[in-house]
Coordinates of C-alpha atoms and ligand atoms in Angstrom, one line a residue:
X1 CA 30.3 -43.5 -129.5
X2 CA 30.2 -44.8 -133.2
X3 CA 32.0 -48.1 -133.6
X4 CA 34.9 -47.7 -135.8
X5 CA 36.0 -50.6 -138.6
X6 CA 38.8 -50.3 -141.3
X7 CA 37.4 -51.8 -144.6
X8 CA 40.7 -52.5 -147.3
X9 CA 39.0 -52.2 -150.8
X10 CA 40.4 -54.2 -153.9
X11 CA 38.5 -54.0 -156.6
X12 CA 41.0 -56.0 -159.1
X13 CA 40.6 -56.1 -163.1
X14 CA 38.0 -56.1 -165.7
X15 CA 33.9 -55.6 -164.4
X16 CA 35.7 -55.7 -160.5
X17 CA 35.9 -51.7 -160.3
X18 CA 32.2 -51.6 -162.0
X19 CA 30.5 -53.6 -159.3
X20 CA 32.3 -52.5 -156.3
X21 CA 31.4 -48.8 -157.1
X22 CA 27.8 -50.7 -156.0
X23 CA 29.1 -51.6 -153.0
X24 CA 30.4 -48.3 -152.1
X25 CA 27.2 -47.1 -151.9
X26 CA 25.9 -49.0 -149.6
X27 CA 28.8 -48.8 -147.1
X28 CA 28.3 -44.8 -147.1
X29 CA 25.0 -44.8 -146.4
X30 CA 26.0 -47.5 -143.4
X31 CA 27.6 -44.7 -141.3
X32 CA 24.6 -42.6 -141.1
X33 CA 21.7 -45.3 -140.8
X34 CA 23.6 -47.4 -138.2
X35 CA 25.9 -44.5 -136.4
X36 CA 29.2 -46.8 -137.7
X37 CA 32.1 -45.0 -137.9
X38 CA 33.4 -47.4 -141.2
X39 CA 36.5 -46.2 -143.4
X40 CA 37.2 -48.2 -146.6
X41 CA 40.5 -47.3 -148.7
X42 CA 40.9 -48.7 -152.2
X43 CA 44.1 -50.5 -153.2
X44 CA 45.3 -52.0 -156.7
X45 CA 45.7 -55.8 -157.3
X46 CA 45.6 -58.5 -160.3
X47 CA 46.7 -56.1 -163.6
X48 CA 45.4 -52.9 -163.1
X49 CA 48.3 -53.2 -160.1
X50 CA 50.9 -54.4 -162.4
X51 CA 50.2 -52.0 -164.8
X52 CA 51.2 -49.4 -162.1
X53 CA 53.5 -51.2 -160.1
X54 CA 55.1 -53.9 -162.3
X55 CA 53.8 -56.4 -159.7
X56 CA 50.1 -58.0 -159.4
X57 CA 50.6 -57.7 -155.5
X58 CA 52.0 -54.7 -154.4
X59 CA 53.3 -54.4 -150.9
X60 CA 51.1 -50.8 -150.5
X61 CA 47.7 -53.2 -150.7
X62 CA 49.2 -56.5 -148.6
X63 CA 49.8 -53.3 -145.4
X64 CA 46.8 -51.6 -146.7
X65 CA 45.2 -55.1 -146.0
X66 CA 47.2 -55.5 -142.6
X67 CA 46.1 -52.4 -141.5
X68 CA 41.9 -53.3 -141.5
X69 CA 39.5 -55.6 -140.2
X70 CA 38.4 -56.9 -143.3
X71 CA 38.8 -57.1 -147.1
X72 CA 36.2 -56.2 -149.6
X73 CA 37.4 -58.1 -153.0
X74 CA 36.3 -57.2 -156.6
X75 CA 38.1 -59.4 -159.2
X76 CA 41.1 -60.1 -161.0
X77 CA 42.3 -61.4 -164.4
X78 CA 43.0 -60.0 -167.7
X79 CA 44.3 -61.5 -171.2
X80 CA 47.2 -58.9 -171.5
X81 CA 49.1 -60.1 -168.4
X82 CA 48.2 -63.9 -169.7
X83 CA 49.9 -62.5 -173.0
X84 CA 53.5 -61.5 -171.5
X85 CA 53.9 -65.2 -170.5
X86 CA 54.5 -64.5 -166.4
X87 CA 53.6 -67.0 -163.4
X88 CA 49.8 -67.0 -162.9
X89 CA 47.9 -64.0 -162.0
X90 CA 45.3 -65.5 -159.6
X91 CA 48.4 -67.4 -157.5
X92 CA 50.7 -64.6 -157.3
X93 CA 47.5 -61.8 -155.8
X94 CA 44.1 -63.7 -154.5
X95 CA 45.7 -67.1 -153.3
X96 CA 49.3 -65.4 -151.8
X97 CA 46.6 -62.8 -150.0
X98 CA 44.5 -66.0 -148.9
X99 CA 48.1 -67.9 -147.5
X100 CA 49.1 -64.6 -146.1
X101 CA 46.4 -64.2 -143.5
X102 CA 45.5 -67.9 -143.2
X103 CA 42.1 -67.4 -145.3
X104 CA 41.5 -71.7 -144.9
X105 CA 37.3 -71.2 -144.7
X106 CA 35.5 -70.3 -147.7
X107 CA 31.8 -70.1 -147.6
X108 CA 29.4 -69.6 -150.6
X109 CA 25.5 -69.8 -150.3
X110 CA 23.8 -70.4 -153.1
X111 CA 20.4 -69.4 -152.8
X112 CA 17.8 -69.4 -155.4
X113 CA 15.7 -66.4 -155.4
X114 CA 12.2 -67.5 -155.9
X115 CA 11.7 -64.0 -157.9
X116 CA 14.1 -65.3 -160.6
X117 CA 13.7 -69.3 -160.7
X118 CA 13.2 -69.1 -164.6
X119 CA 16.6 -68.1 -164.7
X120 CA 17.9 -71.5 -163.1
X121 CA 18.9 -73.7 -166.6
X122 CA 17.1 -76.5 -164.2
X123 CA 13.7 -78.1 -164.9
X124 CA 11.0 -76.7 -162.9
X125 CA 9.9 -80.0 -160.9
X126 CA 13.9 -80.4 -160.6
X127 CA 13.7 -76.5 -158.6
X128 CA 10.3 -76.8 -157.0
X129 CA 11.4 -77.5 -153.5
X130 CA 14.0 -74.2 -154.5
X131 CA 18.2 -74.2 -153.7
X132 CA 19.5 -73.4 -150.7
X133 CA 23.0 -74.7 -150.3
X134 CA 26.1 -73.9 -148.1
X135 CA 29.5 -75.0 -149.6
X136 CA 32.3 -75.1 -147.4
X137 CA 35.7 -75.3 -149.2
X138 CA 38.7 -75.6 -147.7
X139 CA 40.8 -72.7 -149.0
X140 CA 44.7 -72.7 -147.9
X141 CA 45.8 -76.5 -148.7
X142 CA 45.4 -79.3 -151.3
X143 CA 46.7 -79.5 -154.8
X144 CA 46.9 -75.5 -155.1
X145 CA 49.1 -75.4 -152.9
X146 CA 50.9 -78.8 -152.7
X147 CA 54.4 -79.4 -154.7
X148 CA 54.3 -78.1 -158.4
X149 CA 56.7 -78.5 -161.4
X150 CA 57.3 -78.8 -165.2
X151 CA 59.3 -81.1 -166.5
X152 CA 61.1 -79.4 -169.6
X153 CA 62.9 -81.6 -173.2
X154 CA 66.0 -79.9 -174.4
X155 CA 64.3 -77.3 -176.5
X156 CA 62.4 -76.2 -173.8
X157 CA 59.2 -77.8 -174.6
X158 CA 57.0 -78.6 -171.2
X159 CA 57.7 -82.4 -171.3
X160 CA 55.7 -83.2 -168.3
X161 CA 54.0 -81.6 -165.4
X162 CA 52.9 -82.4 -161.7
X163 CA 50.5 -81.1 -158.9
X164 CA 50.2 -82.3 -155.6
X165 CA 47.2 -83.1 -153.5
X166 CA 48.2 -83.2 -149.6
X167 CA 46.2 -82.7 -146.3
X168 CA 47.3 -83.1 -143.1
X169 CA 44.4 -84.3 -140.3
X170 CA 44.8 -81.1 -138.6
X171 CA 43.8 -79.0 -142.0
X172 CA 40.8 -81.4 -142.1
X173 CA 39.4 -81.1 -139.0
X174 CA 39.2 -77.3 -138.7
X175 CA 37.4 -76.9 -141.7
X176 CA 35.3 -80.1 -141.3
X177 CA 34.7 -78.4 -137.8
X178 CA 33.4 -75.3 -139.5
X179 CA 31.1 -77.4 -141.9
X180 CA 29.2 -79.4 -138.7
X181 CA 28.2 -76.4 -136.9
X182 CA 26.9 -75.2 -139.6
X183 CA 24.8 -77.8 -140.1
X184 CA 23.7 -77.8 -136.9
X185 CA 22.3 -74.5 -137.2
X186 CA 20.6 -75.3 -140.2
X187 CA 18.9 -78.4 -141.4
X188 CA 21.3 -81.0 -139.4
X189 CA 22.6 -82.4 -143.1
X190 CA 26.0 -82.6 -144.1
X191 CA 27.6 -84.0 -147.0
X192 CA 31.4 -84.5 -147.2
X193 CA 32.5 -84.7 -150.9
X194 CA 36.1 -86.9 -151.6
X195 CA 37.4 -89.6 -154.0
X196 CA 38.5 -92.1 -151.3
X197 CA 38.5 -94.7 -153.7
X198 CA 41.4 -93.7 -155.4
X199 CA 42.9 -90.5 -153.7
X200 CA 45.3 -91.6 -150.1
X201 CA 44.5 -87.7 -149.1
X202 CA 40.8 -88.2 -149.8
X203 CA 40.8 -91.8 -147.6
X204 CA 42.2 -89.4 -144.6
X205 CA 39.7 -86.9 -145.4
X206 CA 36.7 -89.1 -144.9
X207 CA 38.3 -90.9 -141.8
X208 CA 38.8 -87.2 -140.2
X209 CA 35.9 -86.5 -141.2
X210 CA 33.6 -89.2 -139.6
X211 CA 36.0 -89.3 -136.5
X212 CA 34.6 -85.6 -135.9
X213 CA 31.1 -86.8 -136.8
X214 CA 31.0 -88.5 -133.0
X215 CA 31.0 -84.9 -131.7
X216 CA 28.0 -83.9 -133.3
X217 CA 25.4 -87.1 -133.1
X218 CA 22.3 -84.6 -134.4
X219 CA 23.7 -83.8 -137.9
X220 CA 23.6 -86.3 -140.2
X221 CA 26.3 -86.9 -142.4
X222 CA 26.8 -88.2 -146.1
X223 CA 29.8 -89.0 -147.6
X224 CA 29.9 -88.8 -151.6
X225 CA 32.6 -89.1 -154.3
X226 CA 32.9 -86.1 -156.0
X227 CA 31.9 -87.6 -159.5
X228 CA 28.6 -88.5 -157.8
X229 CA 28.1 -85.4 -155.9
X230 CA 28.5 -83.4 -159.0
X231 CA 25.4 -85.3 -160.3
X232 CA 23.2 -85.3 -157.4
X233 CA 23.8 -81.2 -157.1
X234 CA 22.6 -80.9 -160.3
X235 CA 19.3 -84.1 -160.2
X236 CA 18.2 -83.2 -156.8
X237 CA 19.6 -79.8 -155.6
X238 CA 17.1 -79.7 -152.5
X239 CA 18.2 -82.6 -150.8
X240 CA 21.6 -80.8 -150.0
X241 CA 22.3 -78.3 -147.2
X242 CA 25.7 -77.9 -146.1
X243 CA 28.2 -79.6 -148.8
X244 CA 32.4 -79.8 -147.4
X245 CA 34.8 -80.3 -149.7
X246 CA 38.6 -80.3 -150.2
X247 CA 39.9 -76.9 -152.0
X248 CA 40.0 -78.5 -155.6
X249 CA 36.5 -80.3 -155.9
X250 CA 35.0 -77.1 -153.8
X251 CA 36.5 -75.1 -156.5
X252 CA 34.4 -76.8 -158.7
X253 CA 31.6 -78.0 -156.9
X254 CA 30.7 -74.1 -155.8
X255 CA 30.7 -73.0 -159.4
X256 CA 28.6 -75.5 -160.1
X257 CA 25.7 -74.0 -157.8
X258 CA 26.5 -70.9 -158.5
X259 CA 24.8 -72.1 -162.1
X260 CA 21.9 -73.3 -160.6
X261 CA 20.8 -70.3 -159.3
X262 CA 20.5 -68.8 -162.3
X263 CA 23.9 -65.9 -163.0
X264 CA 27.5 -66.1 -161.2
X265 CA 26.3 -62.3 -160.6
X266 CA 24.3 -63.5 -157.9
X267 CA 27.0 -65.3 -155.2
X268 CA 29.0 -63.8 -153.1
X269 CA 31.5 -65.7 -150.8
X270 CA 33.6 -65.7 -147.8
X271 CA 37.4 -66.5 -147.1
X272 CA 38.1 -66.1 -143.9
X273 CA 40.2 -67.3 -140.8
X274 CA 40.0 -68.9 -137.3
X275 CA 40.8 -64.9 -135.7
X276 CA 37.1 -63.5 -138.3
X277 CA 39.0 -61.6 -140.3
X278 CA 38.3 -62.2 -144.1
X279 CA 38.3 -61.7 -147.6
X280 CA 34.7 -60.9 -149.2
X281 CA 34.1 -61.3 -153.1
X282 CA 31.5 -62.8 -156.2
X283 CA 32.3 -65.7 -157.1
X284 CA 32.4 -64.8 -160.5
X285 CA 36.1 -63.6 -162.4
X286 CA 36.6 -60.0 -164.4
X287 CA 34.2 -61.2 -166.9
X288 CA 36.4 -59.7 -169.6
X289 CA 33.5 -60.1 -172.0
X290 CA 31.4 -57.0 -170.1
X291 CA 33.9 -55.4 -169.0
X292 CA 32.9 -51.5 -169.3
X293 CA 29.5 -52.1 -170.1
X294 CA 27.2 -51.1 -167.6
X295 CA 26.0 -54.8 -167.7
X296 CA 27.5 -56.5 -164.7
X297 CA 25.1 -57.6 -162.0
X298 CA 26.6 -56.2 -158.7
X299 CA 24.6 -58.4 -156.6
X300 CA 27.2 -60.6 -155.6
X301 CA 29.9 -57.7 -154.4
X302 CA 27.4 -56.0 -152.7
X303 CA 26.0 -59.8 -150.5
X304 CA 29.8 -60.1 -150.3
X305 CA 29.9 -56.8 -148.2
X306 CA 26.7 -58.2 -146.5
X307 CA 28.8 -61.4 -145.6
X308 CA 31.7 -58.9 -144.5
X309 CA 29.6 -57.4 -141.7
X310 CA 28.4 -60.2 -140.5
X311 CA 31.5 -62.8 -140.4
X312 CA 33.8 -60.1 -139.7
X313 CA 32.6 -57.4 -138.1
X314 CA 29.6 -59.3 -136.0
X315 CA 27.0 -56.7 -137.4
X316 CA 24.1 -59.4 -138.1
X317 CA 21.4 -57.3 -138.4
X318 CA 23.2 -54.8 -141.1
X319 CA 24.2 -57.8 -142.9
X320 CA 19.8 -59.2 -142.9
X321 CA 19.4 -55.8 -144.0
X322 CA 21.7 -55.6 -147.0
X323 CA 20.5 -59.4 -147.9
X324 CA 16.5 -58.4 -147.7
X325 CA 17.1 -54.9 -149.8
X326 CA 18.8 -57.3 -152.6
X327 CA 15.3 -59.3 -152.0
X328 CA 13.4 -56.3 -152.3
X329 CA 14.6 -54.9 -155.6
X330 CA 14.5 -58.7 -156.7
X331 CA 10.8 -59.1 -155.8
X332 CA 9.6 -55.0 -157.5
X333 CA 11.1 -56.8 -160.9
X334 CA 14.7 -54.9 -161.3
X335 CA 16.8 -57.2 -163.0
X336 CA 20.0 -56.7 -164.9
X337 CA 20.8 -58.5 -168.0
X338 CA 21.6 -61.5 -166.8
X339 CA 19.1 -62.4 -165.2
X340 CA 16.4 -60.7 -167.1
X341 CA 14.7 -62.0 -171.1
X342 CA 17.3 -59.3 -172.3
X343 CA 14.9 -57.0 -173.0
X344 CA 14.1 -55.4 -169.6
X345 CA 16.9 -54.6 -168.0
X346 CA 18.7 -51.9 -166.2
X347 CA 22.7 -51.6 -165.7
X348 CA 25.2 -52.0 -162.7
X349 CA 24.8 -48.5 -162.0
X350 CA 20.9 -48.4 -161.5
X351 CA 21.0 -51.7 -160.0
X352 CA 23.2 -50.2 -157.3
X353 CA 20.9 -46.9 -156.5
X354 CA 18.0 -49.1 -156.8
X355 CA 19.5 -51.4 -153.7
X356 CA 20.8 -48.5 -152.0
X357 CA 17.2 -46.4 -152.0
X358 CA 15.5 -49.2 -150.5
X359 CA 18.5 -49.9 -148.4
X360 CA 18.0 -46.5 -147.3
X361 CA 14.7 -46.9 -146.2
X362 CA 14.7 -50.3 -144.5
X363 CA 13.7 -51.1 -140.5
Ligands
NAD401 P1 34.1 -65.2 -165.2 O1 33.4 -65.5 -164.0 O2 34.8 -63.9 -165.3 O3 33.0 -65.1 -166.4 C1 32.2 -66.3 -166.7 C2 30.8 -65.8 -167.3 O4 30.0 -65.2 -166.3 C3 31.0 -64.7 -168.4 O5 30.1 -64.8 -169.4 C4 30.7 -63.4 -167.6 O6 30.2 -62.3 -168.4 C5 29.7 -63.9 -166.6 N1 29.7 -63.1 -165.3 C6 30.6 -63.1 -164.3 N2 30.3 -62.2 -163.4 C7 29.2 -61.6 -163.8 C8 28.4 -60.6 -163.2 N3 28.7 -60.0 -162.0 N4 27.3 -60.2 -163.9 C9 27.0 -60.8 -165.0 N5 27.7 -61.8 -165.6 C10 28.8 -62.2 -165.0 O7 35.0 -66.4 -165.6 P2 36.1 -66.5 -166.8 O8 35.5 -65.9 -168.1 O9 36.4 -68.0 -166.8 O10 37.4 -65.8 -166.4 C11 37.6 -64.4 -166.7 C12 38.9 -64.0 -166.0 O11 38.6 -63.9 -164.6 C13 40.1 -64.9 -166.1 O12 41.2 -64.1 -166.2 C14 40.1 -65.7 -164.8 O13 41.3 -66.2 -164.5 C15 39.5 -64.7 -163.8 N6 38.9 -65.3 -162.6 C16 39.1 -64.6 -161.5 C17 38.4 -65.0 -160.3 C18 38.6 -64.1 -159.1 O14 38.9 -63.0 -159.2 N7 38.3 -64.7 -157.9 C19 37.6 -66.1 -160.4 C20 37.4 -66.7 -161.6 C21 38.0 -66.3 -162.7

């Protein structure tokens, strides 16, 4: 008996449909080479849903999403929704999907390939021990989500404007708890990111964080201020292994490596919750400037549905699969554009049957 998994498929706005056509590939030769019995359905989000539906979220994809055991994200965003003036497009689809099903882990690696190290706008000796760094953000609290408003004059001009940061010790513990066994499967180093000496929510943050340090005694933990941490990622990217930080400075701080390791293209992530079930994506946006251009590296959606099957569905040795055929291609010398000298490059599409072949064809 083939084991059966529901896949919901949104592939969003601008280059999302373009790179999750890569993915697709790959999930339909899965059935065959593994004897899976995997459906995926695609549903509409961000503004190719509003376009349809009048609404960035419609409730067909939130059941759609109800309905499987995992999500397989593309992207959203697009200027002509920004244009009509409406409440934000990323709160209203990715981050009410991410409340919705309690999405409070994300998880990026950022791994620099050694194939494509000249692509990294580090120095060499900066690079020469390589990247390989596990940000844990926490997803579902924090100044996203905390109280929000505008203050308006009596024409109707925004006067003033306030967000607010809050975390409760219970938010902080799961996610820290997440980041130390992590580390303890890894290199035993963990570095907690905060502003404790100005933010009240970041002084409770390091406090939780250290009280759950006496659990693990083997992993060794740094605290840094985010200002700090920022520069240390970027002087001396091999001394970190597992980073945790709050949902704001992981925002950044997990952009940031995505830079180092030479495209956006090339990270995929995980949002997912204490039950496994999650949302997989790039950590890159629509990237409205290639949109339609055959150009988008599809690297990241396709190590997104490599971190799918193994967070989600358990299937480990699919997931080392997907991640060494990515290798593979990376090591023959297929590159797309951004991450090639521009010259020598192949598009989305021939990126994706290039994976899938040697996909095909792995042990
Ligand atoms: P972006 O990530 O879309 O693009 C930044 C740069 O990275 C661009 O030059 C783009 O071409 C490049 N890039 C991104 N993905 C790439 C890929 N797979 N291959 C090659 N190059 C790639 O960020 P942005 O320009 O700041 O935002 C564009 C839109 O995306 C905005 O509407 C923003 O709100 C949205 N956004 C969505 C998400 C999401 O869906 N999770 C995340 C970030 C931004």
């Amino acid at each position: 008996m083939s084991k059966k998994y529901k896949i919901a498929c949104l592939p969003g706005d601008g280059i999302g449909p373009e790179v999750m056509k890569q993915a697709y590939k790959i999930i339909n030769i899965l059935n065959n080479k593994y004897n899976l019995n995997i459906c995926y359905k695609e549903f509409l989000v961000g503004y190719s849903a509003f376009k349809k539906y009048n609404t960035v979220m419609p409730k067909s994809t939130i059941k759609g999403c109800e309905k499987s055991d995992a999500i397989l994200f593309g992207s959203i965003g697009d200027n002509r929704y920004k244009s009509l003036n409406k409440s934000s497009l990323e709160k209203d689809s990715l981050l009410y999907i991410r409340k919705k099903f309690n999405l409070f882990c994300n998880i990026r690696h950022a791994k620099l390939y050694s194939y494509i190290k000249n692509y990294s706008p580090l120095k060499k000796k900066i690079i020469k021990n390589g990247i390989d760094i596990i940000c844990i953000r926490e997803l579902i609290g924090g100044i996203y989500f905390g109280n929000s408003k505008f203050k308006y004059d009596n024409k109707m001009n925004i006067k003033s404007a306030y967000d607010t940061e809050k975390y409760n010790k219970k938010e902080i513990y799961r996610i820290a708890k997440i980041a130390f066994e992590m580390s303890k499967k890894r290199k035993k180093i963990l570095t907690s990111v905060d502003k404790s000496n100005v933010l009240k929510s970041s002084i409770l943050w390091r406090k939780t964080v250290n009280e759950i340090s006496n659990e693990y005694p083997e992993v060794k933990l740094n605290h840094l201020y985010v200002d700090n941490a920022i520069m240390q990622i970027i002087k001396n990217p091999s001394s970190f292994d597992v980073i945790l930080c709050s949902n704001m400075f992981g925002d950044i701080i997990s952009d940031e490596c995505a830079a180092i390791i030479g495209s956006i293209g090339m990270l995929p992530s995980a949002s997912i919750n204490e039950n496994g079930f999650g949302l997989y994506e790039p950590a890159g946006g629509s990237a409205p400037d290639i949109k339609n251009l055959n150009v988008a590296n599809p690297i990241a959606q396709i190590l997104s549905l490599s971190m799918l099957l193994k967070y989600s569905l358990k299937e480990v040795k699919i997931s080392k699969d997907i991640d060494n055929s990515v290798k593979k291609a990376l090591k023959l010398g297929y590159r797309t554009k951004d991450i090639s000298n521009k010259k020598n490059y192949i598009s989305t599409e021939k990126m994706g049957d290039v994976i899938s072949k040697i996909f095909i064809n792995i042990k």
